[in-house]
Amino acid sequence: MSCVILDLDGTLLNTDGMFSEVLKTFLVKYGKEWDGREKHKIVGKTPLEEAAIIVEDYGLPCAKHEFVNEVYSMFSDHLCKVKALPGANRLIKHLSCHGVPMALASNSHRATIESKISYQHGWKESFSVIVGSDEVRTGKPSPDIFLEAAKRLNMEPSSSLVIEDSVYVIGSYSLEFLFALLLKDKDSYVRIGVVAGKAAGMEVVAVPSLPKQTHRYIAADEVINSLLDLRPEKWGLPPFQDWIEGTLPSEPWYIGGPVVKGLGRGSKVLGIPTANLSTEGYSDVLSEHPSGVYFGWAGLSTRGVYKMVMSIGWNPYFDNAEKTIEPWLLHEFDEDFYDEELHLVIVGYIRPEANFPSLETLIAKIHEDRKVAERALDLPLYSKYRDDPYLKITSSKGQ
Ligand code: ADP
Ligand code: RBF
Ligand code: MG
């Protein structure tokens, strides 16, 4: 591959939450309440298509274009608050440092794309080409946007790598069938960017922005859990050089609380106890970090500081309904410590959560994670956080 074409919303920017926020405010004006029911229908649609769906579903007394104008002016006030998705800045910096030509190709209008990226440091300079849906005849799933992006980059479609959050979840059908389906069934959960990329004759990596979607059948050439898991060398692009002994360092992040009861599986089924923390109150931190296996330091209020390796997510092997935070403290304790205050400093990432063909292979992998974490935490880069004041908990409950 000689260039990379990126989708914006849901791939590089966390705009999903923003859309609901703006719509809630807007619908209140018309005495309606946003219930999120349209969310899956509007992913990846052009602004006018989105508007049509919402105006119709809520029976709004306004024309489509009025809706678009009003909602988009409200959007522009929210744009400065939109955050880059995990790994987006890292990827953009990496590709632009190595001189890999990059384009942004989005179903938004060009002006919206430009204002969205104006708040992200260094993005504008990194993309030599930007294509919005107002610059081509038809938006995705038509291949037009991607073809136009490749053309402006002076690249062949066949040597273009597309990165998209939109996946389709129906099964392994032909592109012709998918197009027919998309035209007929606006309600389907079909997400269209991947289809557009394939129709353009490009290689496509999908980064599903909805949780628990990676296992579904999709048209993409590869599905990854987050941009952190992209391996550019698989596509003939320069590899990332920031992995250190099987770990990806991050700015430290912090979560803590009393140890809660989990699903009773850790020690019983796996022989690996995990001191679960409640996810309550951590939705912001957790949305900034993809589900996956992480490591760092754990402080227990009455015991001390220990090395720690953890999983955050839905445990694909067990397919939990709820996201869980499961730190395994790398130390032998002779008793349980439910309700004790546990603080974590998370310093790096190891791998995405995965499914496994058997319990034995899952257990073996977790022990491998343990070794990776134990070794890495001795490196000065990570060992320095052992002294982080957040780990020295002075009990708030009094002695
Ligand atoms: P649960 O499903 O309730 O989380 P687990 O089987 O995962 O139960 O066991 C976790 C409990 O075991 C923790 O809450 C803690 O009290 C205890 N425990 C003992 N040793 C450890 C350890 N090394 N790491 C994490 N928890 C441990
Ligand atoms: N569960 C999975 O289904 N897939 C995984 O890849 C996975 N990785 C884990 C890595 C570590 C370091 C730990 C501590 C747990 C992991 N688990 C994983 C979670 C495990 O399934 C969970 O702790 C038990 O189900 C207990 O609830
Ligand atoms: Mg547990």
CSV table of C-alpha atoms and ligand atoms in Angstrom, one decimal:
chain,number,residue,atom,x,y,z
A,1,MET,CA,0.0,0.0,0.0
A,2,SER,CA,1.3,3.5,-0.8
A,3,CYS,CA,-1.3,5.7,0.9
A,4,VAL,CA,-3.8,5.7,3.6
A,5,ILE,CA,-7.4,7.0,3.4
A,6,LEU,CA,-9.1,7.6,6.7
A,7,ASP,CA,-12.7,8.0,7.7
A,8,LEU,CA,-13.2,10.7,10.3
A,9,ASP,CA,-16.3,10.2,12.6
A,10,GLY,CA,-15.9,7.1,14.7
A,11,THR,CA,-12.5,6.3,13.2
A,12,LEU,CA,-10.4,9.2,14.3
A,13,LEU,CA,-12.9,11.3,16.2
A,14,ASN,CA,-15.2,10.3,19.0
A,15,THR,CA,-18.2,12.1,17.5
A,16,ASP,CA,-20.8,9.5,18.5
A,17,GLY,CA,-21.6,11.0,21.8
A,18,MET,CA,-21.7,14.5,20.5
A,19,PHE,CA,-24.5,13.7,18.0
A,20,SER,CA,-26.9,12.5,20.7
A,21,GLU,CA,-26.0,15.5,22.8
A,22,VAL,CA,-26.9,17.9,20.1
A,23,LEU,CA,-30.0,16.1,19.0
A,24,LYS,CA,-31.4,15.9,22.6
A,25,THR,CA,-31.1,19.7,22.9
A,26,PHE,CA,-32.7,20.2,19.5
A,27,LEU,CA,-35.6,17.9,20.0
A,28,VAL,CA,-36.6,19.5,23.3
A,29,LYS,CA,-37.3,22.6,21.3
A,30,TYR,CA,-40.0,20.6,19.4
A,31,GLY,CA,-41.3,19.1,22.6
A,32,LYS,CA,-39.8,15.6,21.7
A,33,GLU,CA,-37.5,13.4,23.6
A,34,TRP,CA,-34.4,11.8,22.1
A,35,ASP,CA,-34.3,8.1,22.9
A,36,GLY,CA,-31.4,7.1,20.9
A,37,ARG,CA,-33.5,4.8,18.7
A,38,GLU,CA,-32.2,6.2,15.5
A,39,LYS,CA,-28.6,5.9,16.4
A,40,HIS,CA,-27.9,2.8,14.4
A,41,LYS,CA,-29.8,4.1,11.4
A,42,ILE,CA,-27.8,7.3,11.0
A,43,VAL,CA,-24.3,6.1,11.3
A,44,GLY,CA,-22.4,6.9,8.2
A,45,LYS,CA,-25.3,8.7,6.5
A,46,THR,CA,-24.8,12.0,4.8
A,47,PRO,CA,-26.3,15.0,6.7
A,48,LEU,CA,-29.4,15.2,4.5
A,49,GLU,CA,-30.1,11.5,4.8
A,50,GLU,CA,-29.6,11.7,8.6
A,51,ALA,CA,-32.0,14.6,8.8
A,52,ALA,CA,-34.6,12.9,6.7
A,53,ILE,CA,-34.6,9.9,9.0
A,54,ILE,CA,-35.0,12.0,12.1
A,55,VAL,CA,-37.5,14.5,10.8
A,56,GLU,CA,-39.6,11.5,9.7
A,57,ASP,CA,-39.2,9.3,12.8
A,58,TYR,CA,-40.1,12.2,15.2
A,59,GLY,CA,-42.7,13.8,13.0
A,60,LEU,CA,-40.9,17.1,13.2
A,61,PRO,CA,-42.7,20.1,11.7
A,62,CYS,CA,-39.7,21.3,9.7
A,63,ALA,CA,-38.1,20.7,6.3
A,64,LYS,CA,-35.0,18.5,6.0
A,65,HIS,CA,-32.7,21.4,5.1
A,66,GLU,CA,-34.0,23.5,8.0
A,67,PHE,CA,-33.2,20.7,10.3
A,68,VAL,CA,-29.7,20.3,8.8
A,69,ASN,CA,-29.0,24.0,9.1
A,70,GLU,CA,-30.1,24.3,12.7
A,71,VAL,CA,-28.5,21.1,13.9
A,72,TYR,CA,-25.3,21.8,12.2
A,73,SER,CA,-24.9,25.3,13.6
A,74,MET,CA,-25.4,23.7,17.0
A,75,PHE,CA,-22.8,21.1,16.1
A,76,SER,CA,-20.2,23.7,15.4
A,77,ASP,CA,-20.5,24.9,19.0
A,78,HIS,CA,-19.7,21.4,20.1
A,79,LEU,CA,-16.9,20.6,17.8
A,80,CYS,CA,-14.2,22.0,20.0
A,81,LYS,CA,-15.1,19.4,22.6
A,82,VAL,CA,-14.7,16.4,20.4
A,83,LYS,CA,-11.9,14.1,21.4
A,84,ALA,CA,-9.6,12.1,19.2
A,85,LEU,CA,-10.1,8.3,19.5
A,86,PRO,CA,-7.5,6.2,21.1
A,87,GLY,CA,-4.5,5.8,18.9
A,88,ALA,CA,-5.6,8.4,16.3
A,89,ASN,CA,-2.9,11.0,17.1
A,90,ARG,CA,-0.3,8.3,17.3
A,91,LEU,CA,-1.3,7.0,13.9
A,92,ILE,CA,-1.5,10.4,12.2
A,93,LYS,CA,1.9,11.4,13.6
A,94,HIS,CA,3.5,8.1,12.6
A,95,LEU,CA,2.3,8.1,9.0
A,96,SER,CA,3.1,11.8,8.5
A,97,CYS,CA,6.6,11.4,10.0
A,98,HIS,CA,7.2,8.6,7.4
A,99,GLY,CA,5.9,10.7,4.6
A,100,VAL,CA,3.0,8.3,3.8
A,101,PRO,CA,0.4,10.3,1.9
A,102,MET,CA,-2.9,10.6,3.8
A,103,ALA,CA,-6.4,11.6,2.9
A,104,LEU,CA,-9.6,12.1,4.9
A,105,ALA,CA,-12.7,10.8,3.3
A,106,SER,CA,-15.9,11.4,5.1
A,107,ASN,CA,-19.7,11.5,4.5
A,108,SER,CA,-19.8,14.9,6.2
A,109,HIS,CA,-19.6,18.1,4.2
A,110,ARG,CA,-16.1,19.4,3.6
A,111,ALA,CA,-16.7,22.5,5.7
A,112,THR,CA,-17.7,20.4,8.6
A,113,ILE,CA,-14.7,18.1,8.2
A,114,GLU,CA,-12.4,21.1,8.2
A,115,SER,CA,-13.9,22.7,11.3
A,116,LYS,CA,-13.9,19.3,13.1
A,117,ILE,CA,-10.2,18.8,12.5
A,118,SER,CA,-9.2,22.4,13.2
A,119,TYR,CA,-9.5,21.6,16.9
A,120,GLN,CA,-7.0,18.7,16.6
A,121,HIS,CA,-3.4,19.7,16.9
A,122,GLY,CA,-1.4,18.9,13.7
A,123,TRP,CA,-4.2,17.2,11.8
A,124,LYS,CA,-4.8,19.7,9.1
A,125,GLU,CA,-1.2,19.7,8.0
A,126,SER,CA,-1.1,15.9,7.9
A,127,PHE,CA,-3.8,15.4,5.3
A,128,SER,CA,-2.8,16.5,1.8
A,129,VAL,CA,-6.3,15.6,0.6
A,130,ILE,CA,-9.8,16.0,2.2
A,131,VAL,CA,-12.9,14.8,0.4
A,132,GLY,CA,-16.4,15.5,1.7
A,133,SER,CA,-19.7,14.1,0.5
A,134,ASP,CA,-20.6,17.5,-1.0
A,135,GLU,CA,-17.7,17.1,-3.4
A,136,VAL,CA,-18.8,13.9,-5.1
A,137,ARG,CA,-22.0,12.7,-6.7
A,138,THR,CA,-23.0,10.2,-4.0
A,139,GLY,CA,-21.7,9.5,-0.5
A,140,LYS,CA,-20.7,6.1,1.0
A,141,PRO,CA,-21.6,3.3,0.4
A,142,SER,CA,-20.9,4.5,-3.1
A,143,PRO,CA,-17.1,4.3,-3.7
A,144,ASP,CA,-17.0,7.9,-5.1
A,145,ILE,CA,-15.5,9.5,-2.0
A,146,PHE,CA,-12.7,7.0,-1.8
A,147,LEU,CA,-12.0,7.0,-5.6
A,148,GLU,CA,-11.9,10.8,-5.5
A,149,ALA,CA,-9.5,10.7,-2.6
A,150,ALA,CA,-7.1,8.3,-4.4
A,151,LYS,CA,-7.3,10.4,-7.5
A,152,ARG,CA,-6.3,13.5,-5.7
A,153,LEU,CA,-3.5,11.7,-4.0
A,154,ASN,CA,-2.3,10.5,-7.4
A,155,MET,CA,-2.6,6.9,-6.2
A,156,GLU,CA,-4.1,3.8,-7.6
A,157,PRO,CA,-7.1,2.5,-5.7
A,158,SER,CA,-5.5,-0.9,-5.5
A,159,SER,CA,-2.5,0.6,-3.5
A,160,SER,CA,-4.8,2.5,-1.1
A,161,LEU,CA,-5.5,1.3,2.4
A,162,VAL,CA,-8.8,2.5,3.8
A,163,ILE,CA,-9.4,2.7,7.6
A,164,GLU,CA,-13.1,2.8,8.5
A,165,ASP,CA,-15.2,2.3,11.6
A,166,SER,CA,-18.3,1.2,9.6
A,167,VAL,CA,-18.8,-2.5,9.2
A,168,TYR,CA,-21.6,-4.6,8.0
A,169,VAL,CA,-22.8,-7.4,10.1
A,170,ILE,CA,-25.1,-9.5,8.0
A,171,GLY,CA,-22.8,-12.2,6.7
A,172,SER,CA,-20.4,-12.9,3.8
A,173,TYR,CA,-22.4,-11.6,0.9
A,174,SER,CA,-21.3,-10.1,-2.4
A,175,LEU,CA,-21.0,-6.4,-2.7
A,176,GLU,CA,-23.8,-6.4,-5.3
A,177,PHE,CA,-26.1,-8.0,-2.7
A,178,LEU,CA,-25.1,-5.5,-0.1
A,179,PHE,CA,-25.8,-2.6,-2.3
A,180,ALA,CA,-29.2,-3.9,-3.1
A,181,LEU,CA,-29.8,-4.5,0.6
A,182,LEU,CA,-28.7,-1.0,1.5
A,183,LEU,CA,-31.0,0.5,-1.0
A,184,LYS,CA,-34.0,-1.6,0.2
A,185,ASP,CA,-33.5,-1.7,3.9
A,186,LYS,CA,-32.5,1.6,5.6
A,187,ASP,CA,-33.2,0.0,9.0
A,188,SER,CA,-30.5,-2.6,8.8
A,189,TYR,CA,-27.5,-2.4,11.0
A,190,VAL,CA,-25.4,-2.3,7.9
A,191,ARG,CA,-22.5,0.1,8.2
A,192,ILE,CA,-21.4,1.4,4.9
A,193,GLY,CA,-17.9,2.7,4.8
A,194,VAL,CA,-16.3,-0.7,4.5
A,195,VAL,CA,-18.5,-1.6,1.6
A,196,ALA,CA,-17.6,1.7,-0.1
A,197,GLY,CA,-13.9,1.0,0.3
A,198,LYS,CA,-14.2,-2.5,-1.1
A,199,ALA,CA,-16.3,-1.2,-4.0
A,200,ALA,CA,-13.5,1.3,-4.7
A,201,GLY,CA,-11.1,-1.7,-5.1
A,202,MET,CA,-9.2,-0.8,-2.0
A,203,GLU,CA,-7.9,-2.8,1.0
A,204,VAL,CA,-10.0,-2.0,4.1
A,205,VAL,CA,-9.2,-2.2,7.8
A,206,ALA,CA,-12.3,-1.9,9.9
A,207,VAL,CA,-12.2,-0.5,13.5
A,208,PRO,CA,-15.8,-1.0,14.7
A,209,SER,CA,-16.9,1.9,16.8
A,210,LEU,CA,-19.8,-0.1,18.4
A,211,PRO,CA,-18.7,-2.5,21.2
A,212,LYS,CA,-18.8,-6.2,20.7
A,213,GLN,CA,-19.0,-6.1,16.9
A,214,THR,CA,-15.6,-7.4,15.9
A,215,HIS,CA,-16.7,-11.0,15.8
A,216,ARG,CA,-19.4,-10.5,13.3
A,217,TYR,CA,-18.9,-11.3,9.6
A,218,ILE,CA,-17.8,-8.3,7.7
A,219,ALA,CA,-16.5,-7.4,4.3
A,220,ALA,CA,-13.3,-5.8,5.6
A,221,ASP,CA,-9.9,-7.4,4.9
A,222,GLU,CA,-9.0,-7.1,8.6
A,223,VAL,CA,-11.0,-6.1,11.7
A,224,ILE,CA,-9.1,-4.5,14.6
A,225,ASN,CA,-10.4,-3.5,18.0
A,226,SER,CA,-8.9,0.0,18.1
A,227,LEU,CA,-6.3,2.0,16.2
A,228,LEU,CA,-3.7,0.8,18.8
A,229,ASP,CA,-3.9,-2.6,17.1
A,230,LEU,CA,-3.1,-1.5,13.6
A,231,ARG,CA,0.1,-3.1,12.3
A,232,PRO,CA,1.1,-0.9,9.3
A,233,GLU,CA,3.8,-3.5,8.3
A,234,LYS,CA,1.0,-5.9,7.4
A,235,TRP,CA,0.1,-3.5,4.6
A,236,GLY,CA,3.6,-2.7,3.5
A,237,LEU,CA,3.8,0.5,5.5
A,238,PRO,CA,6.5,1.5,8.0
A,239,PRO,CA,5.9,-0.3,11.4
A,240,PHE,CA,5.3,1.6,14.6
A,241,GLN,CA,8.5,1.8,16.7
A,242,ASP,CA,7.0,2.6,20.1
A,243,TRP,CA,6.3,-1.0,21.2
A,244,ILE,CA,8.7,-1.9,24.0
A,245,GLU,CA,9.1,-5.6,24.9
A,246,GLY,CA,5.6,-6.5,24.0
A,247,THR,CA,4.0,-3.4,25.6
A,248,LEU,CA,2.8,0.0,24.3
A,249,PRO,CA,3.6,2.7,26.9
A,250,SER,CA,0.9,5.3,27.5
A,251,GLU,CA,0.5,8.4,29.7
A,252,PRO,CA,-0.5,6.9,33.1
A,253,TRP,CA,-4.2,6.8,33.8
A,254,TYR,CA,-5.9,6.2,37.1
A,255,ILE,CA,-8.9,4.3,38.4
A,256,GLY,CA,-9.8,3.2,41.9
A,257,GLY,CA,-12.5,2.2,44.3
A,258,PRO,CA,-13.5,-0.6,46.6
A,259,VAL,CA,-13.0,-4.1,45.3
A,260,VAL,CA,-16.4,-5.5,44.3
A,261,LYS,CA,-17.7,-9.0,43.7
A,262,GLY,CA,-17.3,-10.2,40.1
A,263,LEU,CA,-19.0,-13.0,38.3
A,264,GLY,CA,-17.2,-15.6,40.6
A,265,ARG,CA,-15.2,-17.0,37.7
A,266,GLY,CA,-11.7,-15.7,38.1
A,267,SER,CA,-10.3,-18.1,40.8
A,268,LYS,CA,-12.9,-20.8,40.3
A,269,VAL,CA,-12.8,-21.3,36.6
A,270,LEU,CA,-9.5,-19.9,35.6
A,271,GLY,CA,-7.4,-20.1,38.8
A,272,ILE,CA,-6.7,-16.4,38.2
A,273,PRO,CA,-8.4,-14.1,40.8
A,274,THR,CA,-9.2,-10.6,39.6
A,275,ALA,CA,-10.1,-7.9,42.1
A,276,ASN,CA,-12.9,-6.3,40.1
A,277,LEU,CA,-13.6,-2.6,40.3
A,278,SER,CA,-17.0,-1.0,39.5
A,279,THR,CA,-17.1,0.8,36.2
A,280,GLU,CA,-19.5,3.4,37.6
A,281,GLY,CA,-18.1,6.9,37.4
A,282,TYR,CA,-15.4,5.8,35.0
A,283,SER,CA,-17.3,6.0,31.7
A,284,ASP,CA,-15.1,8.9,30.5
A,285,VAL,CA,-11.8,7.3,31.2
A,286,LEU,CA,-13.0,4.0,29.8
A,287,SER,CA,-14.2,5.6,26.6
A,288,GLU,CA,-10.8,7.1,26.2
A,289,HIS,CA,-9.2,3.7,26.3
A,290,PRO,CA,-10.3,0.7,24.2
A,291,SER,CA,-11.2,-2.6,25.8
A,292,GLY,CA,-8.1,-4.7,26.1
A,293,VAL,CA,-5.3,-6.0,28.3
A,294,TYR,CA,-3.3,-3.4,30.3
A,295,PHE,CA,-0.8,-3.4,33.1
A,296,GLY,CA,0.6,-1.1,35.8
A,297,TRP,CA,0.7,-0.8,39.5
A,298,ALA,CA,-2.0,-1.5,42.1
A,299,GLY,CA,-2.1,0.0,45.6
A,300,LEU,CA,-4.2,-1.7,48.3
A,301,SER,CA,-5.0,0.5,51.3
A,302,THR,CA,-3.8,-1.8,54.1
A,303,ARG,CA,-1.3,-3.9,52.2
A,304,GLY,CA,1.0,-2.1,49.8
A,305,VAL,CA,1.8,-1.7,46.1
A,306,TYR,CA,2.0,-4.6,43.7
A,307,LYS,CA,2.5,-5.2,40.0
A,308,MET,CA,-0.7,-5.7,38.1
A,309,VAL,CA,-2.0,-7.0,34.8
A,310,MET,CA,-5.7,-6.5,33.9
A,311,SER,CA,-8.4,-6.9,31.4
A,312,ILE,CA,-11.0,-4.3,30.6
A,313,GLY,CA,-14.0,-5.2,28.5
A,314,TRP,CA,-16.5,-7.8,27.8
A,315,ASN,CA,-14.3,-11.0,28.0
A,316,PRO,CA,-15.2,-12.4,24.6
A,317,TYR,CA,-14.6,-15.9,25.7
A,318,PHE,CA,-17.5,-15.6,28.2
A,319,ASP,CA,-19.3,-12.8,26.3
A,320,ASN,CA,-20.2,-10.8,29.3
A,321,ALA,CA,-23.2,-8.4,29.0
A,322,GLU,CA,-21.4,-5.7,31.0
A,323,LYS,CA,-17.9,-4.3,30.6
A,324,THR,CA,-15.8,-5.3,33.6
A,325,ILE,CA,-12.5,-4.0,35.0
A,326,GLU,CA,-10.4,-7.0,36.2
A,327,PRO,CA,-7.0,-6.5,37.7
A,328,TRP,CA,-4.9,-9.5,38.7
A,329,LEU,CA,-2.5,-8.4,41.4
A,330,LEU,CA,0.8,-10.3,40.8
A,331,HIS,CA,1.3,-11.4,44.4
A,332,GLU,CA,0.1,-14.4,46.5
A,333,PHE,CA,-2.4,-13.2,49.1
A,334,ASP,CA,-3.6,-15.6,51.9
A,335,GLU,CA,-7.0,-14.0,52.1
A,336,ASP,CA,-9.7,-12.2,50.0
A,337,PHE,CA,-9.9,-8.4,50.2
A,338,TYR,CA,-13.4,-7.5,49.1
A,339,ASP,CA,-14.4,-3.9,49.9
A,340,GLU,CA,-10.8,-2.8,50.4
A,341,GLU,CA,-9.8,0.4,48.6
A,342,LEU,CA,-7.8,-0.4,45.4
A,343,HIS,CA,-6.1,2.2,43.3
A,344,LEU,CA,-4.6,1.5,39.9
A,345,VAL,CA,-2.0,3.4,37.9
A,346,ILE,CA,-2.2,2.0,34.3
A,347,VAL,CA,1.0,2.6,32.4
A,348,GLY,CA,0.7,0.6,29.2
A,349,TYR,CA,-1.2,-1.6,26.8
A,350,ILE,CA,-0.5,-5.2,25.9
A,351,ARG,CA,-3.2,-6.5,23.5
A,352,PRO,CA,-6.8,-6.5,22.6
A,353,GLU,CA,-9.2,-8.9,24.3
A,354,ALA,CA,-9.6,-12.0,22.3
A,355,ASN,CA,-11.7,-15.1,22.1
A,356,PHE,CA,-10.0,-18.5,22.5
A,357,PRO,CA,-10.7,-22.0,21.3
A,358,SER,CA,-10.5,-23.4,24.8
A,359,LEU,CA,-10.3,-22.4,28.5
A,360,GLU,CA,-6.7,-23.8,28.5
A,361,THR,CA,-5.6,-21.5,25.7
A,362,LEU,CA,-7.2,-18.5,27.4
A,363,ILE,CA,-5.5,-19.3,30.7
A,364,ALA,CA,-2.1,-19.8,28.9
A,365,LYS,CA,-2.5,-16.4,27.2
A,366,ILE,CA,-3.3,-14.6,30.5
A,367,HIS,CA,-0.1,-16.2,32.1
A,368,GLU,CA,1.8,-14.9,29.1
A,369,ASP,CA,0.4,-11.5,29.7
A,370,ARG,CA,1.5,-11.8,33.3
A,371,LYS,CA,5.1,-12.5,32.2
A,372,VAL,CA,5.1,-9.6,29.8
A,373,ALA,CA,3.8,-7.2,32.5
A,374,GLU,CA,6.2,-8.5,35.2
A,375,ARG,CA,9.2,-8.0,33.0
A,376,ALA,CA,8.1,-4.6,31.6
A,377,LEU,CA,7.3,-3.2,35.0
A,378,ASP,CA,11.0,-3.5,35.9
A,379,LEU,CA,12.0,-1.1,33.1
A,380,PRO,CA,12.7,2.4,34.5
A,381,LEU,CA,10.0,3.8,32.1
A,382,TYR,CA,7.3,1.9,34.0
A,383,SER,CA,8.9,1.2,37.4
A,384,LYS,CA,9.0,4.9,38.3
A,385,TYR,CA,5.2,4.9,38.7
A,386,ARG,CA,5.5,2.5,41.6
A,387,ASP,CA,6.0,5.7,43.7
A,388,ASP,CA,2.9,7.5,42.3
A,389,PRO,CA,1.1,9.2,45.3
A,390,TYR,CA,-2.2,7.8,44.0
A,391,LEU,CA,-1.1,4.4,45.1
A,392,LYS,CA,-0.5,5.4,48.7
A,393,ILE,CA,-4.1,5.4,49.9
A,394,THR,CA,-4.8,7.1,53.2
A,395,SER,CA,-8.0,5.4,54.2
A,396,SER,CA,-10.9,7.8,54.1
A,397,LYS,CA,-13.0,5.6,56.3
A,398,GLY,CA,-10.7,6.3,59.2
A,399,GLN,CA,-8.5,3.8,61.0
B,1,ADP,P1,-14.8,-12.2,41.6
B,1,ADP,O1,-15.6,-12.9,40.5
B,1,ADP,O2,-15.7,-11.9,42.8
B,1,ADP,O3,-14.0,-11.1,41.2
B,1,ADP,P2,-12.5,-13.8,41.7
B,1,ADP,O4,-12.5,-15.3,41.6
B,1,ADP,O5,-12.0,-13.1,40.5
B,1,ADP,O6,-13.9,-13.3,42.2
B,1,ADP,O7,-11.6,-13.5,42.9
B,1,ADP,C1,-11.3,-12.2,43.2
B,1,ADP,C2,-11.0,-11.9,44.6
B,1,ADP,O8,-9.9,-12.7,45.1
B,1,ADP,C3,-10.6,-10.5,44.8
B,1,ADP,O9,-11.7,-9.6,45.0
B,1,ADP,C4,-9.7,-10.5,46.0
B,1,ADP,O10,-10.5,-10.3,47.2
B,1,ADP,C5,-9.2,-11.9,46.0
B,1,ADP,N1,-7.8,-12.1,45.6
B,1,ADP,C6,-6.9,-12.9,46.2
B,1,ADP,N2,-5.7,-12.8,45.6
B,1,ADP,C7,-5.8,-11.9,44.5
B,1,ADP,C8,-4.9,-11.4,43.5
B,1,ADP,N3,-3.6,-11.9,43.4
B,1,ADP,N4,-5.4,-10.6,42.6
B,1,ADP,C9,-6.7,-10.2,42.6
B,1,ADP,N5,-7.6,-10.6,43.6
B,1,ADP,C10,-7.2,-11.5,44.5
B,2,RBF,N1,-11.1,-12.8,28.8
B,2,RBF,C1,-11.3,-13.0,27.6
B,2,RBF,O1,-12.4,-13.5,27.2
B,2,RBF,N2,-10.4,-12.7,26.6
B,2,RBF,C2,-9.2,-12.3,26.9
B,2,RBF,O2,-8.4,-12.0,26.0
B,2,RBF,C3,-8.9,-12.1,28.3
B,2,RBF,N3,-7.6,-11.6,28.7
B,2,RBF,C4,-7.4,-11.4,30.0
B,2,RBF,C5,-6.1,-10.9,30.4
B,2,RBF,C6,-5.8,-10.7,31.7
B,2,RBF,C7,-4.5,-10.2,32.1
B,2,RBF,C8,-6.8,-11.0,32.7
B,2,RBF,C9,-6.5,-10.8,34.2
B,2,RBF,C10,-8.0,-11.5,32.3
B,2,RBF,C11,-8.4,-11.7,31.0
B,2,RBF,N4,-9.6,-12.2,30.6
B,2,RBF,C12,-9.9,-12.4,29.2
B,2,RBF,C13,-10.7,-12.1,31.5
B,2,RBF,C14,-11.1,-13.3,32.1
B,2,RBF,O3,-12.0,-13.9,31.3
B,2,RBF,C15,-11.8,-12.9,33.4
B,2,RBF,O4,-10.9,-12.3,34.3
B,2,RBF,C16,-12.6,-14.0,34.0
B,2,RBF,O5,-13.7,-14.3,33.2
B,2,RBF,C17,-13.1,-13.6,35.4
B,2,RBF,O6,-14.3,-12.9,35.3
B,3,MG,MG,-12.8,-11.2,39.5
